[in-house]
JSON list of C-alpha atoms in Angstrom, two decimals:
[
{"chain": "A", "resi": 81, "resn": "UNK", "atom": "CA", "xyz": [60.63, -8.11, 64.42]},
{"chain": "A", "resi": 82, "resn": "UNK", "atom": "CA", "xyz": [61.20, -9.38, 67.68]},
{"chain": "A", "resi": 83, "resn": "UNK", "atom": "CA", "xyz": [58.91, -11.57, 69.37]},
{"chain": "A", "resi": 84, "resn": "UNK", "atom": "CA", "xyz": [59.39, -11.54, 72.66]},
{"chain": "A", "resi": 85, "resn": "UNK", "atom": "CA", "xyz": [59.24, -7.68, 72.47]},
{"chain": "A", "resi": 86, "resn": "UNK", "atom": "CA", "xyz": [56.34, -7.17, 70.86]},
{"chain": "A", "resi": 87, "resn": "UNK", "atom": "CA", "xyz": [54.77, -10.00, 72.82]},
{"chain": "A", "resi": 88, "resn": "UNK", "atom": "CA", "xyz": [55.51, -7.85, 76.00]},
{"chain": "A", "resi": 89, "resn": "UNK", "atom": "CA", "xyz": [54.25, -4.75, 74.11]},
{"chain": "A", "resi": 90, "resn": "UNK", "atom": "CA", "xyz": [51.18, -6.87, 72.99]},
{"chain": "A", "resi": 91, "resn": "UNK", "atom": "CA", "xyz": [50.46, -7.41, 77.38]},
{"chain": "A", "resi": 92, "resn": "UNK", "atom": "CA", "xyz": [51.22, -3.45, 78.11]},
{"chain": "A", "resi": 93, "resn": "UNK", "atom": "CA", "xyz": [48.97, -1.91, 75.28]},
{"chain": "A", "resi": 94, "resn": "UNK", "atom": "CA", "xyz": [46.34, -4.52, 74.44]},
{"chain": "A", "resi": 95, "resn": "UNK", "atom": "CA", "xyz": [44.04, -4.01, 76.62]},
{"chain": "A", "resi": 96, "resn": "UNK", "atom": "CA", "xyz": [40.53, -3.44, 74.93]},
{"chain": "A", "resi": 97, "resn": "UNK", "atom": "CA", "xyz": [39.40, -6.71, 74.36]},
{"chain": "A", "resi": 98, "resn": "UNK", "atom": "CA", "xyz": [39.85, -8.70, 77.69]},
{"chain": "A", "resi": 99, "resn": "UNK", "atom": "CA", "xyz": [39.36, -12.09, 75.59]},
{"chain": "A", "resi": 100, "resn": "UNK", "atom": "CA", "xyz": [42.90, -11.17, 74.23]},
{"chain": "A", "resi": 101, "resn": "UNK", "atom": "CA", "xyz": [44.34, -9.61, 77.49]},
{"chain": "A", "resi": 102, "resn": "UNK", "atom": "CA", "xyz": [43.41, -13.30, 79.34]},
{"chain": "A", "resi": 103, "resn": "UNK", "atom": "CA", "xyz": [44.80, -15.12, 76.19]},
{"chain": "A", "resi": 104, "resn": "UNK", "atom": "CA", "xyz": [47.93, -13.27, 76.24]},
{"chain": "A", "resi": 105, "resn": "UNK", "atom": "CA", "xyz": [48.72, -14.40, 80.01]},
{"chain": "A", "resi": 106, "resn": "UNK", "atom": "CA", "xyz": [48.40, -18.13, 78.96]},
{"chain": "A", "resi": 107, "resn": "UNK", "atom": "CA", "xyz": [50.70, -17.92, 75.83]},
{"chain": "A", "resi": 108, "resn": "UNK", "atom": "CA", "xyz": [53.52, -20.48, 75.84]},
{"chain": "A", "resi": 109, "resn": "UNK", "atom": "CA", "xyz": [56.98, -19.97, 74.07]},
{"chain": "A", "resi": 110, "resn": "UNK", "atom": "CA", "xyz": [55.71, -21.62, 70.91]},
{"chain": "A", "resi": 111, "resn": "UNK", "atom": "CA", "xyz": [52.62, -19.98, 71.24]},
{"chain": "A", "resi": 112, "resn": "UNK", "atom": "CA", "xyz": [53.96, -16.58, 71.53]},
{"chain": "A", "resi": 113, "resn": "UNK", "atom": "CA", "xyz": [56.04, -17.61, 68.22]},
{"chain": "A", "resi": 114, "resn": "UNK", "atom": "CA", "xyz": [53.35, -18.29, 66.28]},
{"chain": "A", "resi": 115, "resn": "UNK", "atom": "CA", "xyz": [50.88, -15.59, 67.22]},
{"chain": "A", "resi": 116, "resn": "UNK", "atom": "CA", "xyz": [53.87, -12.85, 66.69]},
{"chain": "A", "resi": 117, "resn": "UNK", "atom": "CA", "xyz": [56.21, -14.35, 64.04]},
{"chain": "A", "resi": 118, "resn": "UNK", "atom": "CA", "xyz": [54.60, -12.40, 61.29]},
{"chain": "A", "resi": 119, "resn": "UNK", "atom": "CA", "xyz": [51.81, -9.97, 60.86]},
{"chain": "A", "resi": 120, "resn": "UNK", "atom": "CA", "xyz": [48.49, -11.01, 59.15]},
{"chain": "A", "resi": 121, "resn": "UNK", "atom": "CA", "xyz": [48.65, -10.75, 55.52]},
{"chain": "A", "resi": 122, "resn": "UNK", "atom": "CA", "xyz": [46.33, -8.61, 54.22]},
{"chain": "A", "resi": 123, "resn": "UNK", "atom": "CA", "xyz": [46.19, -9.74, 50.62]},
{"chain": "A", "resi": 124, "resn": "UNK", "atom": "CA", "xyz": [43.78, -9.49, 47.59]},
{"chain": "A", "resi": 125, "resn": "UNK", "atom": "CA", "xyz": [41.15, -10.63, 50.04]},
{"chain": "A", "resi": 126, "resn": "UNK", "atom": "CA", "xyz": [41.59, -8.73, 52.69]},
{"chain": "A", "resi": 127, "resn": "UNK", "atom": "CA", "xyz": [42.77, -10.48, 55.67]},
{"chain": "A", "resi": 128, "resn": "UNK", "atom": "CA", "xyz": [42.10, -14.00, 57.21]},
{"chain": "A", "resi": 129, "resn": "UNK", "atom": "CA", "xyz": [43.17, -15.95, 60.14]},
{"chain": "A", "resi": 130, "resn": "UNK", "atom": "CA", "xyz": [42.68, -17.98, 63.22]},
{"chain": "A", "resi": 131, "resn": "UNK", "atom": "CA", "xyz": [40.83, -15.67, 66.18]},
{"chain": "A", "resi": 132, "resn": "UNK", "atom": "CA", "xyz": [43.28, -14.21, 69.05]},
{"chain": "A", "resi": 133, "resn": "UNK", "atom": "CA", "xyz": [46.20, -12.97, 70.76]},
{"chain": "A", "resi": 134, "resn": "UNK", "atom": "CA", "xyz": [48.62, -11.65, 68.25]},
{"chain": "A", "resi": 135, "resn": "UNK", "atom": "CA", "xyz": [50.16, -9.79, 65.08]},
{"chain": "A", "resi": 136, "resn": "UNK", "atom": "CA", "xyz": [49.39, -13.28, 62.84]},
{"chain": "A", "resi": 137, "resn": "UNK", "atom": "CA", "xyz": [45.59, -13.49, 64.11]},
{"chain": "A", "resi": 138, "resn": "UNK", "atom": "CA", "xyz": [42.64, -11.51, 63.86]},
{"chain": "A", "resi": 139, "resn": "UNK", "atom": "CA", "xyz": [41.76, -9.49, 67.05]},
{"chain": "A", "resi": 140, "resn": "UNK", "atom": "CA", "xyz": [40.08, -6.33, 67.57]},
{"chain": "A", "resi": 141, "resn": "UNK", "atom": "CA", "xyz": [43.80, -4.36, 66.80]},
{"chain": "A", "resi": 142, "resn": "UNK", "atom": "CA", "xyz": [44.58, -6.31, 63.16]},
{"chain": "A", "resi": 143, "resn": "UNK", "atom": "CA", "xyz": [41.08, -5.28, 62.20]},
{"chain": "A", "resi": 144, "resn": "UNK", "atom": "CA", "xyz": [41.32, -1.52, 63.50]},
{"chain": "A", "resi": 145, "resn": "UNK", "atom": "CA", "xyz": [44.94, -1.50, 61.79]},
{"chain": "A", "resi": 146, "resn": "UNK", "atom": "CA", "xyz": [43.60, -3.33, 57.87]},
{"chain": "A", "resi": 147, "resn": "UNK", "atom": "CA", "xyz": [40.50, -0.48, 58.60]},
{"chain": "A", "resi": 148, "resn": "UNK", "atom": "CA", "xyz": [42.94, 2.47, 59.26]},
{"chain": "A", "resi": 149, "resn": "UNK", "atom": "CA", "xyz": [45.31, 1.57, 56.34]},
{"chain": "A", "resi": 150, "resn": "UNK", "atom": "CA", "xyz": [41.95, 1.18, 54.20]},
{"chain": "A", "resi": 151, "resn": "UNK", "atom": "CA", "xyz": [40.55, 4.33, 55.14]},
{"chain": "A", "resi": 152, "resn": "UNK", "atom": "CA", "xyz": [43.62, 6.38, 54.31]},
{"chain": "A", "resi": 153, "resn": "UNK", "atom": "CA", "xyz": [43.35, 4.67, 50.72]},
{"chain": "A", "resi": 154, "resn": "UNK", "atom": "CA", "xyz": [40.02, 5.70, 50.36]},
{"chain": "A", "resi": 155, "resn": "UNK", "atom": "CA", "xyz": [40.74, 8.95, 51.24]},
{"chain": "A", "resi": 156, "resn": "UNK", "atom": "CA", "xyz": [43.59, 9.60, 48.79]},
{"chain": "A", "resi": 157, "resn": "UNK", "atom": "CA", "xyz": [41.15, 8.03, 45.87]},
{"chain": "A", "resi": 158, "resn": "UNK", "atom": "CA", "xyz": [37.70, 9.73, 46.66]},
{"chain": "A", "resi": 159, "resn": "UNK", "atom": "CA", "xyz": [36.35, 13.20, 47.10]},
{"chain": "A", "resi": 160, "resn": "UNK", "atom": "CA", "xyz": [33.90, 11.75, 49.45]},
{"chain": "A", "resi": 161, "resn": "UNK", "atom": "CA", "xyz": [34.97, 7.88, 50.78]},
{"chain": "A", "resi": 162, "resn": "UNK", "atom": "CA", "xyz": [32.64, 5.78, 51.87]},
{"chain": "A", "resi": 163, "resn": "UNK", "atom": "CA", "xyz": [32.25, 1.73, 52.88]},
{"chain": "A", "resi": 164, "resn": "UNK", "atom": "CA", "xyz": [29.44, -0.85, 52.98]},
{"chain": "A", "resi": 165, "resn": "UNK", "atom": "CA", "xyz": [30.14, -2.96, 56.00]},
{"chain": "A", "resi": 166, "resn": "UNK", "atom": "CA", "xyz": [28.59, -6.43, 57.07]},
{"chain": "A", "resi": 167, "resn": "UNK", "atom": "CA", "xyz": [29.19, -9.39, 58.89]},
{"chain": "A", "resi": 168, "resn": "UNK", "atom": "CA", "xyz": [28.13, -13.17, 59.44]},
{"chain": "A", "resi": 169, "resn": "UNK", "atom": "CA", "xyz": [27.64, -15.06, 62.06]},
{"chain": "A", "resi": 170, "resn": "UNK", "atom": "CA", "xyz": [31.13, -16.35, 62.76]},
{"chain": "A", "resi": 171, "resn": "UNK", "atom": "CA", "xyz": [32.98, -15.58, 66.48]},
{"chain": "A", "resi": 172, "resn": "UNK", "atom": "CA", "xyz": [33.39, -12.29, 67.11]},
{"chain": "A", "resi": 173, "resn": "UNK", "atom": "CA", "xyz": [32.21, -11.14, 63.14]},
{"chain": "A", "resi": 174, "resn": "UNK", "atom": "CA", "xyz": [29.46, -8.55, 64.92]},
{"chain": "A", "resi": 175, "resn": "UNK", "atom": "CA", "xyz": [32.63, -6.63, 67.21]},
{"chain": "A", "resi": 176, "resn": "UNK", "atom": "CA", "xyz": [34.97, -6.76, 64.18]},
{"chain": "A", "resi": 177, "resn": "UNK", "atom": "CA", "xyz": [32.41, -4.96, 62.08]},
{"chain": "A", "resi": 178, "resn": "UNK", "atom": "CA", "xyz": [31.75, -2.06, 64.66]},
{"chain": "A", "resi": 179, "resn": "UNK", "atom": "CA", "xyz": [35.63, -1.53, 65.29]},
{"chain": "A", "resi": 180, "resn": "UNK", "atom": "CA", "xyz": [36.07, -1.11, 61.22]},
{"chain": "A", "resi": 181, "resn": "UNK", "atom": "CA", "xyz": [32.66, 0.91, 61.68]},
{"chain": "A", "resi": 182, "resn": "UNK", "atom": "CA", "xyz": [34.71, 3.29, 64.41]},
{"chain": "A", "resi": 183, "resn": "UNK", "atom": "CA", "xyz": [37.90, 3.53, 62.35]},
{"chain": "A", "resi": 184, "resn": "UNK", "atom": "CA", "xyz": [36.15, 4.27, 59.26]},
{"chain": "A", "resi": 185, "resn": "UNK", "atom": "CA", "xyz": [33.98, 6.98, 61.30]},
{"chain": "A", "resi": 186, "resn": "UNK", "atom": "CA", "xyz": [36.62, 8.25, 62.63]},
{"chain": "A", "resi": 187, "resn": "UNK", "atom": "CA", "xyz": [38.42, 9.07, 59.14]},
{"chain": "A", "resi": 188, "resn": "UNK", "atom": "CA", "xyz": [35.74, 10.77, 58.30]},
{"chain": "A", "resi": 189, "resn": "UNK", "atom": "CA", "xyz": [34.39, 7.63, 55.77]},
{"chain": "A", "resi": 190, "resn": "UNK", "atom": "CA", "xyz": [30.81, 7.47, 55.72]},
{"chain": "A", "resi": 191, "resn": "UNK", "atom": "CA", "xyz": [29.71, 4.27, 57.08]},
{"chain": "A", "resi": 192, "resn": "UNK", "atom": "CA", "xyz": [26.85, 2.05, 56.03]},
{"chain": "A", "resi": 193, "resn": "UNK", "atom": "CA", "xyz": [26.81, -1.18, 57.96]},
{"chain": "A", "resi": 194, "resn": "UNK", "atom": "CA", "xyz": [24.71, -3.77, 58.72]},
{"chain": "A", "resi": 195, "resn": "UNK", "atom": "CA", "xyz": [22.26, -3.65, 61.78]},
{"chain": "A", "resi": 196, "resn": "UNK", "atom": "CA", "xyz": [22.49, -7.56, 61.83]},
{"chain": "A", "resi": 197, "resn": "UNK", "atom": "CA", "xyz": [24.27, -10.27, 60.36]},
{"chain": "A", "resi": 198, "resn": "UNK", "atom": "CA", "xyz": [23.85, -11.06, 56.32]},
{"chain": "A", "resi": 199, "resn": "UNK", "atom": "CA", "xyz": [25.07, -13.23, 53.96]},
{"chain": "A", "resi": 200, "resn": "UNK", "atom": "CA", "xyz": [28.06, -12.53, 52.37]},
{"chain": "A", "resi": 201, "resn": "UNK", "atom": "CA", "xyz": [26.98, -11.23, 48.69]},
{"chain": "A", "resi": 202, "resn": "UNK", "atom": "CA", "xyz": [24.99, -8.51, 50.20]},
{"chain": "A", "resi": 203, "resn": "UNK", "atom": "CA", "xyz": [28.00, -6.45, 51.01]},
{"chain": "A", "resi": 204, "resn": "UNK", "atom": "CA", "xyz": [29.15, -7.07, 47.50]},
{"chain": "A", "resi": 205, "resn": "UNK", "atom": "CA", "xyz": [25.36, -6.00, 45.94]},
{"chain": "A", "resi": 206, "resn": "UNK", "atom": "CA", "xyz": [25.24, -2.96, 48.63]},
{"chain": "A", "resi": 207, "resn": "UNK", "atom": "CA", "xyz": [28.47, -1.48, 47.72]},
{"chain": "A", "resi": 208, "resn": "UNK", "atom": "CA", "xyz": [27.37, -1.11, 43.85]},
{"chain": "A", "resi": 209, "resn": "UNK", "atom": "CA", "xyz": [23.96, -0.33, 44.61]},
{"chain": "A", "resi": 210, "resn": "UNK", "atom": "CA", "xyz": [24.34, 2.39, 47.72]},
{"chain": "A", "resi": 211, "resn": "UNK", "atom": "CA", "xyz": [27.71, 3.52, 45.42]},
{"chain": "A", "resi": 212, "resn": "UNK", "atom": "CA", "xyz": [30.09, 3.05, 48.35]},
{"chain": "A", "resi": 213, "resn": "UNK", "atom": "CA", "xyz": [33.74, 3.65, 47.93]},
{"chain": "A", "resi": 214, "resn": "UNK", "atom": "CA", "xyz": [34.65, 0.07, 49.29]},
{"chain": "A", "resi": 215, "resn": "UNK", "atom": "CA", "xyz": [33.09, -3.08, 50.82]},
{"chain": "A", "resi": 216, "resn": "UNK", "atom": "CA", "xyz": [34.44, -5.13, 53.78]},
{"chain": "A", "resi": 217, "resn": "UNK", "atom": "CA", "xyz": [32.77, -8.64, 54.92]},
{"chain": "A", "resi": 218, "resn": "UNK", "atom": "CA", "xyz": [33.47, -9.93, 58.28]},
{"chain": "A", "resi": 219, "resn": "UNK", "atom": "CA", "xyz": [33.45, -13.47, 57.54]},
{"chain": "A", "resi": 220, "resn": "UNK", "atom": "CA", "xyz": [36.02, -16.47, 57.33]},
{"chain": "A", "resi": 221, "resn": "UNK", "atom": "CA", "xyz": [33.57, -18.44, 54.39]},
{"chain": "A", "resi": 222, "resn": "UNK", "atom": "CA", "xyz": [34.61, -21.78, 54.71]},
{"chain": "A", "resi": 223, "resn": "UNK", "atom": "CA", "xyz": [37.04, -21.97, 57.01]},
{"chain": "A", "resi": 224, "resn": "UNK", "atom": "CA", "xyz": [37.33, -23.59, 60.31]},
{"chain": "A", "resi": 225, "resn": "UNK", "atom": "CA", "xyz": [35.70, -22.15, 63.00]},
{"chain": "A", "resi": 226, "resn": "UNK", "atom": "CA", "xyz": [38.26, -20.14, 64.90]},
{"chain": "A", "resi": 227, "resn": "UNK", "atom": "CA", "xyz": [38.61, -18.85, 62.16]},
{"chain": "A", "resi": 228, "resn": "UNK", "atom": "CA", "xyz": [37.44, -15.12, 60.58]},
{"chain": "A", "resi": 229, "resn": "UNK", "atom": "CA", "xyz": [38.41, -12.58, 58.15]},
{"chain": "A", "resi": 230, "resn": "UNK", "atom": "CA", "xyz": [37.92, -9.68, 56.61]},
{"chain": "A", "resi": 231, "resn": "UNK", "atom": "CA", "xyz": [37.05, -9.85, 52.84]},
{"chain": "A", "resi": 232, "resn": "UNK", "atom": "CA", "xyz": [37.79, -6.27, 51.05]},
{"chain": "A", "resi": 233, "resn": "UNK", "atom": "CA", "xyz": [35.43, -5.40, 47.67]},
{"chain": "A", "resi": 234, "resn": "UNK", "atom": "CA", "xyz": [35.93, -2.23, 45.38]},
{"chain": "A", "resi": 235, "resn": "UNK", "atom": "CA", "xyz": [33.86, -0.09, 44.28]},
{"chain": "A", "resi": 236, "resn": "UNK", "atom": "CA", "xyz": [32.26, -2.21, 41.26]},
{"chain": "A", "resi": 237, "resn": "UNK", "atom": "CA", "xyz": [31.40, -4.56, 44.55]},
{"chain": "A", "resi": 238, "resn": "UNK", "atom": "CA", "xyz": [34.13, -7.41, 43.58]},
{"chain": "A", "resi": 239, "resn": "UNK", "atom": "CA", "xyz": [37.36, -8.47, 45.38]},
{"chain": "A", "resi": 240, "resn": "UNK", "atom": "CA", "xyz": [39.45, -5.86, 45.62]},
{"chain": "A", "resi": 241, "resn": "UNK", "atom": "CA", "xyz": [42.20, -5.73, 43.55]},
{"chain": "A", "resi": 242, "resn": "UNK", "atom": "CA", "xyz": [45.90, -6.76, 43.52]},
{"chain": "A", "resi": 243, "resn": "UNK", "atom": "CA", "xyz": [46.82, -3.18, 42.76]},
{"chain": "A", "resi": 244, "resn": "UNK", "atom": "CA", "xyz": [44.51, -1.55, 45.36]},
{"chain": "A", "resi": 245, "resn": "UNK", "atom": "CA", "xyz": [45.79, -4.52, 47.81]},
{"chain": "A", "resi": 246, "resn": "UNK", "atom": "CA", "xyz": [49.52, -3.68, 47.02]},
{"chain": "A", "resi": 247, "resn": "UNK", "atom": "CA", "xyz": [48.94, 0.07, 48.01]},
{"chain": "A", "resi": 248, "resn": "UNK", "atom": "CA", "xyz": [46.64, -0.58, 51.09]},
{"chain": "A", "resi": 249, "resn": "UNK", "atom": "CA", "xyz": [49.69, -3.19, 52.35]},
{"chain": "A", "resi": 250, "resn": "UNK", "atom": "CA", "xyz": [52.38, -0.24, 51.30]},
{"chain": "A", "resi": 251, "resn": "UNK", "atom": "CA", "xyz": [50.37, 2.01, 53.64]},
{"chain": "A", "resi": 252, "resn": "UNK", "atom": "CA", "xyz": [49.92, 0.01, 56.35]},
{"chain": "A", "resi": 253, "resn": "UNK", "atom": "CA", "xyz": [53.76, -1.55, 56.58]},
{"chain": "A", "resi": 254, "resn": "UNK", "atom": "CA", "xyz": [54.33, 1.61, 58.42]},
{"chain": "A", "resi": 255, "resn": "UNK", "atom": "CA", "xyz": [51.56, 1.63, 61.01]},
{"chain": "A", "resi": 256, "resn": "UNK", "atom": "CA", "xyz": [51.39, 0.48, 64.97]},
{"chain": "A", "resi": 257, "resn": "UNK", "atom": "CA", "xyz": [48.87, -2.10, 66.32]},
{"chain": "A", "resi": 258, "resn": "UNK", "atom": "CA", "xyz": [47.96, 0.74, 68.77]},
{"chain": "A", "resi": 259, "resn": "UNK", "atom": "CA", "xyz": [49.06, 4.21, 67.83]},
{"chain": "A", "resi": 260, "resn": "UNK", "atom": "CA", "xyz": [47.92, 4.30, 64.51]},
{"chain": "A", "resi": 261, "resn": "UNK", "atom": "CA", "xyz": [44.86, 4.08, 63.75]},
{"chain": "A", "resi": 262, "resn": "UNK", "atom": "CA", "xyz": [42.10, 6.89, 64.72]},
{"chain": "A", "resi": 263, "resn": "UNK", "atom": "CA", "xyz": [38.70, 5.12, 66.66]},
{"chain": "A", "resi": 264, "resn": "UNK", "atom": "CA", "xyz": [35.59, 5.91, 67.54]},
{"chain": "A", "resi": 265, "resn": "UNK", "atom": "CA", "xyz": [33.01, 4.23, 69.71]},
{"chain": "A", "resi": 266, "resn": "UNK", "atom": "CA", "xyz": [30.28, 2.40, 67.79]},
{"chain": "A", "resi": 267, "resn": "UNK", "atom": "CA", "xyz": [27.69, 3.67, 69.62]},
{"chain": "A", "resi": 268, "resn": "UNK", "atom": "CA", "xyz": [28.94, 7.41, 69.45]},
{"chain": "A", "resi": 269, "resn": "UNK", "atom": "CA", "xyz": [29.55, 7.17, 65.70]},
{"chain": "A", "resi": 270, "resn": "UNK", "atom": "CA", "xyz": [26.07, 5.89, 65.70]},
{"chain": "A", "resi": 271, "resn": "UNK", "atom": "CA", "xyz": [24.43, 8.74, 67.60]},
{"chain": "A", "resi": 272, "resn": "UNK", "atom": "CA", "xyz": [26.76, 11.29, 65.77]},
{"chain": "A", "resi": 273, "resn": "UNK", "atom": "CA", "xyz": [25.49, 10.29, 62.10]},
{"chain": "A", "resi": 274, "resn": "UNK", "atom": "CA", "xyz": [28.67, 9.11, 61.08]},
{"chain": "A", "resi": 275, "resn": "UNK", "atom": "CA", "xyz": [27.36, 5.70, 60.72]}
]
């Protein structure tokens, strides 16, 4: 990948969240190596990194992108895919959770998410108990503050795993920070039932 040309892409096309737009301007040359040098890793886990500007960190577009490539796996494994979402009260955790909420909508996953934060083990409990497809946590655990993540759970509410990782990575190693994945509004998905 290079950098400096996705880092000019990033300025062009990311312009949703205006905390990332305003970070984006005040990115140094080291700065702008480290926030674009890789993409986020979406592992076992999910994904997990410091908040901002960036292909390595978690912003509003790594989220939609992890929700997109999740929803397509759900959709190739159930008749009728759905996710529990929730989400603590870490920086941005509530905005995270209604962009997944959007993608997931707007994939045609039936969404059942939080109306306020929770603790982390309800997701996991929800997802076996309202017999979702899929969990996903907004939450960093014990990481540093500017920190957050995005913990994915299966459908017997534990981490998801390595296998079901592995093809969720395959499927998203071919998508775009802003052409790929298929949104909704919250608030629309909300008033249309999809949520």
């Amino acid at each position: 990948m290079d950098i400096k040309k996705e880092y000019e892409r990033w300025l062009a096309n990311a312009t949703a969240d205006a905390d990332v737009v305003a970070e984006l301007k005040t990115l140094d040359d080291a700065k702008i190596e480290d926030a674009f040098y890789r993409d986020l890793a979406f592992g076992t886990g999910g994904l997990r990194g410091v908040i901002g500007a960036g292909t390595n960190r978690m912003n509003v577009y790594t989220v939609a992108k992890a929700s997109q490539g999740l929803a397509d796996y759900l959709k190739k494994n159930y008749a009728e895919p759905s996710v529990t979402i929730g989400y603590d009260s870490r920086i941005k955790s509530d905005v995270f959770a209604k962009v997944a909420a959007g993608v997931f909508a707007a994939n045609g996953v039936k969404v059942n998410i939080w109306p306020v934060l929770m603790p982390v083990p309800t997701v996991s409990f929800a997802t076996r108990y309202l017999h979702t497809s899929a969990g996903v946590m907004v939450t960093a655990s014990h990481n540093p503050s500017k920190y957050n993540g995005y913990k994915v759970y299966g459908a017997d509410g534990c981490q998801m795993t390595p296998e079901a990782a592995k093809r969720v990575v395959a499927l998203l190693e071919h998508m775009d920070y802003f052409a790929s994945a298929k949104t909704m509004d919250f608030d629309a998905a909300l008033a249309a039932g999809s949520i």
